[in-house]
CSV table of N, CA, C and O in Angstrom, one decimal:
chain,number,residue,atom,x,y,z
A,1,MET,N,82.9,73.7,97.6
A,1,MET,CA,84.1,72.9,97.5
A,1,MET,C,85.0,73.2,98.7
A,1,MET,O,85.2,74.3,99.1
A,2,ARG,N,85.6,72.2,99.2
A,2,ARG,CA,86.5,72.3,100.3
A,2,ARG,C,88.0,72.3,99.8
A,2,ARG,O,88.3,71.8,98.7
A,3,LEU,N,88.9,73.0,100.5
A,3,LEU,CA,90.2,73.1,100.1
A,3,LEU,C,90.9,71.7,99.9
A,3,LEU,O,91.6,71.5,99.0
A,4,GLU,N,90.5,70.8,100.8
A,4,GLU,CA,91.0,69.4,100.7
A,4,GLU,C,90.6,68.7,99.4
A,4,GLU,O,91.3,67.7,99.0
A,5,ASP,N,89.6,69.2,98.8
A,5,ASP,CA,89.1,68.5,97.5
A,5,ASP,C,89.8,69.0,96.3
A,5,ASP,O,89.6,68.5,95.2
A,6,ILE,N,90.7,70.0,96.4
A,6,ILE,CA,91.4,70.5,95.3
A,6,ILE,C,92.6,69.7,95.0
A,6,ILE,O,93.4,69.5,95.9
A,7,LYS,N,92.7,69.2,93.8
A,7,LYS,CA,93.9,68.4,93.4
A,7,LYS,C,94.8,69.2,92.5
A,7,LYS,O,94.4,69.8,91.6
A,8,LEU,N,96.1,69.2,92.9
A,8,LEU,CA,97.1,69.9,92.1
A,8,LEU,C,97.9,68.9,91.2
A,8,LEU,O,98.1,67.8,91.7
A,9,GLU,N,98.3,69.3,90.1
A,9,GLU,CA,99.0,68.4,89.2
A,9,GLU,C,100.1,69.3,88.5
A,9,GLU,O,99.8,70.4,88.0
A,10,TRP,N,101.3,68.8,88.5
A,10,TRP,CA,102.4,69.5,87.9
A,10,TRP,C,102.3,69.4,86.4
A,10,TRP,O,102.0,68.3,85.8
A,11,SER,N,102.7,70.4,85.7
A,11,SER,CA,102.7,70.4,84.2
A,11,SER,C,103.9,71.2,83.7
A,11,SER,O,104.2,72.3,84.2
A,12,ASP,N,104.6,70.6,82.8
A,12,ASP,CA,105.8,71.3,82.2
A,12,ASP,C,105.4,72.2,81.2
A,12,ASP,O,106.2,73.1,80.7
A,13,HIS,N,104.1,72.2,80.7
A,13,HIS,CA,103.6,73.1,79.7
A,13,HIS,C,103.2,74.4,80.4
A,13,HIS,O,102.5,74.4,81.4
A,14,ARG,N,103.7,75.5,79.9
A,14,ARG,CA,103.3,76.8,80.4
A,14,ARG,C,102.3,77.4,79.4
A,14,ARG,O,102.6,77.6,78.3
A,15,GLY,N,101.2,77.8,80.0
A,15,GLY,CA,100.1,78.4,79.2
A,15,GLY,C,100.4,79.9,79.0
A,15,GLY,O,101.4,80.5,79.6
A,16,PRO,N,99.7,80.5,78.1
A,16,PRO,CA,99.9,81.9,77.9
A,16,PRO,C,99.6,82.8,79.1
A,16,PRO,O,98.7,82.5,79.9
A,17,THR,N,100.3,83.9,79.3
A,17,THR,CA,100.0,84.8,80.3
A,17,THR,C,98.8,85.7,80.0
A,17,THR,O,98.8,86.3,78.9
A,18,THR,N,97.8,85.6,80.8
A,18,THR,CA,96.6,86.4,80.5
A,18,THR,C,96.5,87.7,81.3
A,18,THR,O,95.8,88.6,81.0
A,19,VAL,N,97.3,87.8,82.4
A,19,VAL,CA,97.3,89.0,83.2
A,19,VAL,C,98.7,89.7,83.0
A,19,VAL,O,99.7,89.1,83.3
A,20,THR,N,98.7,90.9,82.6
A,20,THR,CA,99.9,91.6,82.3
A,20,THR,C,100.2,92.8,83.3
A,20,THR,O,101.3,93.3,83.3
A,21,GLY,N,99.2,93.2,84.0
A,21,GLY,CA,99.3,94.3,84.9
A,21,GLY,C,98.9,95.6,84.3
A,21,GLY,O,98.9,96.7,84.9
A,22,THR,N,98.5,95.6,83.0
A,22,THR,CA,98.1,96.8,82.3
A,22,THR,C,96.6,96.9,82.2
A,22,THR,O,96.0,97.7,81.5
A,23,GLU,N,95.9,95.9,82.8
A,23,GLU,CA,94.4,95.9,82.7
A,23,GLU,C,93.8,97.1,83.4
A,23,GLU,O,94.4,97.6,84.3
A,24,PRO,N,92.6,97.5,83.0
A,24,PRO,CA,91.9,98.6,83.6
A,24,PRO,C,91.7,98.4,85.1
A,24,PRO,O,91.7,99.4,85.9
A,25,GLU,N,91.5,97.1,85.5
A,25,GLU,CA,91.3,96.8,86.9
A,25,GLU,C,92.5,97.2,87.8
A,25,GLU,O,92.4,97.4,89.0
A,26,ALA,N,93.7,97.3,87.2
A,26,ALA,CA,95.0,97.6,87.9
A,26,ALA,C,95.2,99.0,88.1
A,26,ALA,O,96.0,99.4,89.0
A,27,ASP,N,94.4,99.9,87.4
A,27,ASP,CA,94.7,101.3,87.5
A,27,ASP,C,94.7,101.9,88.9
A,27,ASP,O,95.6,102.7,89.3
A,28,LYS,N,93.8,101.5,89.8
A,28,LYS,CA,93.7,102.1,91.1
A,28,LYS,C,94.9,101.6,92.0
A,28,LYS,O,95.2,102.3,93.0
A,29,ALA,N,95.5,100.5,91.6
A,29,ALA,CA,96.6,100.0,92.4
A,29,ALA,C,98.0,100.6,92.0
A,29,ALA,O,99.0,100.4,92.7
A,30,LEU,N,98.0,101.2,90.8
A,30,LEU,CA,99.3,101.7,90.3
A,30,LEU,C,99.6,103.1,90.9
A,30,LEU,O,98.8,103.9,91.0
A,31,PRO,N,100.9,103.2,91.3
A,31,PRO,CA,101.3,104.5,91.9
A,31,PRO,C,101.3,105.6,90.8
A,31,PRO,O,101.5,105.3,89.6
A,32,LEU,N,101.2,106.9,91.3
A,32,LEU,CA,101.2,108.0,90.4
A,32,LEU,C,102.7,108.3,89.9
A,32,LEU,O,103.6,108.3,90.8
A,33,ARG,N,102.8,108.5,88.7
A,33,ARG,CA,104.2,108.9,88.1
A,33,ARG,C,104.3,110.4,88.2
A,33,ARG,O,105.3,111.0,88.5
A,34,ALA,N,103.2,111.1,87.9
A,34,ALA,CA,103.0,112.5,87.9
A,34,ALA,C,101.5,112.8,88.2
A,34,ALA,O,100.7,111.9,88.1
A,35,PRO,N,101.2,114.0,88.6
A,35,PRO,CA,99.8,114.3,88.9
A,35,PRO,C,98.9,113.9,87.7
A,35,PRO,O,99.1,114.3,86.6
A,36,GLY,N,97.9,113.0,88.0
A,36,GLY,CA,97.0,112.5,87.0
A,36,GLY,C,97.5,111.5,86.0
A,36,GLY,O,96.8,111.0,85.1
A,37,ARG,N,98.8,111.0,86.2
A,37,ARG,CA,99.4,110.1,85.3
A,37,ARG,C,100.0,108.9,86.1
A,37,ARG,O,100.8,109.2,87.0
A,38,ARG,N,99.6,107.7,85.9
A,38,ARG,CA,100.0,106.6,86.6
A,38,ARG,C,101.1,105.8,85.8
A,38,ARG,O,101.2,105.9,84.6
A,39,PHE,N,101.9,105.0,86.6
A,39,PHE,CA,102.8,104.1,85.9
A,39,PHE,C,102.0,103.1,85.1
A,39,PHE,O,100.9,102.8,85.4
A,40,GLU,N,102.7,102.6,84.0
A,40,GLU,CA,102.0,101.7,83.1
A,40,GLU,C,101.7,100.3,83.8
A,40,GLU,O,100.8,99.7,83.6
A,41,ARG,N,102.7,99.9,84.7
A,41,ARG,CA,102.5,98.7,85.4
A,41,ARG,C,103.3,98.8,86.7
A,41,ARG,O,104.2,99.7,86.8
A,42,TYR,N,103.0,98.0,87.7
A,42,TYR,CA,103.7,98.1,89.0
A,42,TYR,C,105.2,97.9,88.9
A,42,TYR,O,105.9,98.6,89.6
A,43,ALA,N,105.6,97.0,88.1
A,43,ALA,CA,107.1,96.7,88.0
A,43,ALA,C,107.8,97.9,87.5
A,43,ALA,O,108.9,98.2,87.9
A,44,SER,N,107.2,98.7,86.6
A,44,SER,CA,107.8,100.0,86.1
A,44,SER,C,108.0,100.9,87.3
A,44,SER,O,109.0,101.6,87.3
A,45,ALA,N,107.1,101.0,88.2
A,45,ALA,CA,107.2,101.9,89.3
A,45,ALA,C,108.3,101.5,90.2
A,45,ALA,O,109.1,102.3,90.7
A,46,ILE,N,108.4,100.2,90.5
A,46,ILE,CA,109.5,99.7,91.4
A,46,ILE,C,110.9,99.9,90.7
A,46,ILE,O,111.8,100.4,91.4
A,47,LYS,N,110.9,99.7,89.4
A,47,LYS,CA,112.2,99.9,88.7
A,47,LYS,C,112.6,101.4,88.8
A,47,LYS,O,113.8,101.7,88.9
A,48,TYR,N,111.7,102.3,88.6
A,48,TYR,CA,111.9,103.7,88.7
A,48,TYR,C,112.3,104.2,90.1
A,48,TYR,O,113.2,105.0,90.3
A,49,LEU,N,111.5,103.7,91.1
A,49,LEU,CA,111.7,104.2,92.4
A,49,LEU,C,112.9,103.6,93.1
A,49,LEU,O,113.5,104.2,94.0
A,50,ASP,N,113.3,102.3,92.8
A,50,ASP,CA,114.4,101.6,93.4
A,50,ASP,C,115.1,100.8,92.4
A,50,ASP,O,115.0,99.5,92.4
A,51,PRO,N,115.9,101.4,91.5
A,51,PRO,CA,116.6,100.7,90.5
A,51,PRO,C,117.6,99.7,91.1
A,51,PRO,O,118.1,99.9,92.1
A,52,PRO,N,117.8,98.6,90.3
A,52,PRO,CA,118.8,97.6,90.8
A,52,PRO,C,120.2,98.1,90.9
A,52,PRO,O,120.6,99.1,90.3
């Protein structure tokens, strides 16, 4: 399939979120909170390291 063949269509309906950032696949990308312990999700790390 070529990129030009992909058709986009706007939808006002929002489907359920299937990726939350807590999946096992995200483990390696999450920063360490303490030795051997990672943040639950990336957003938690950012909030902790650089609060608003």
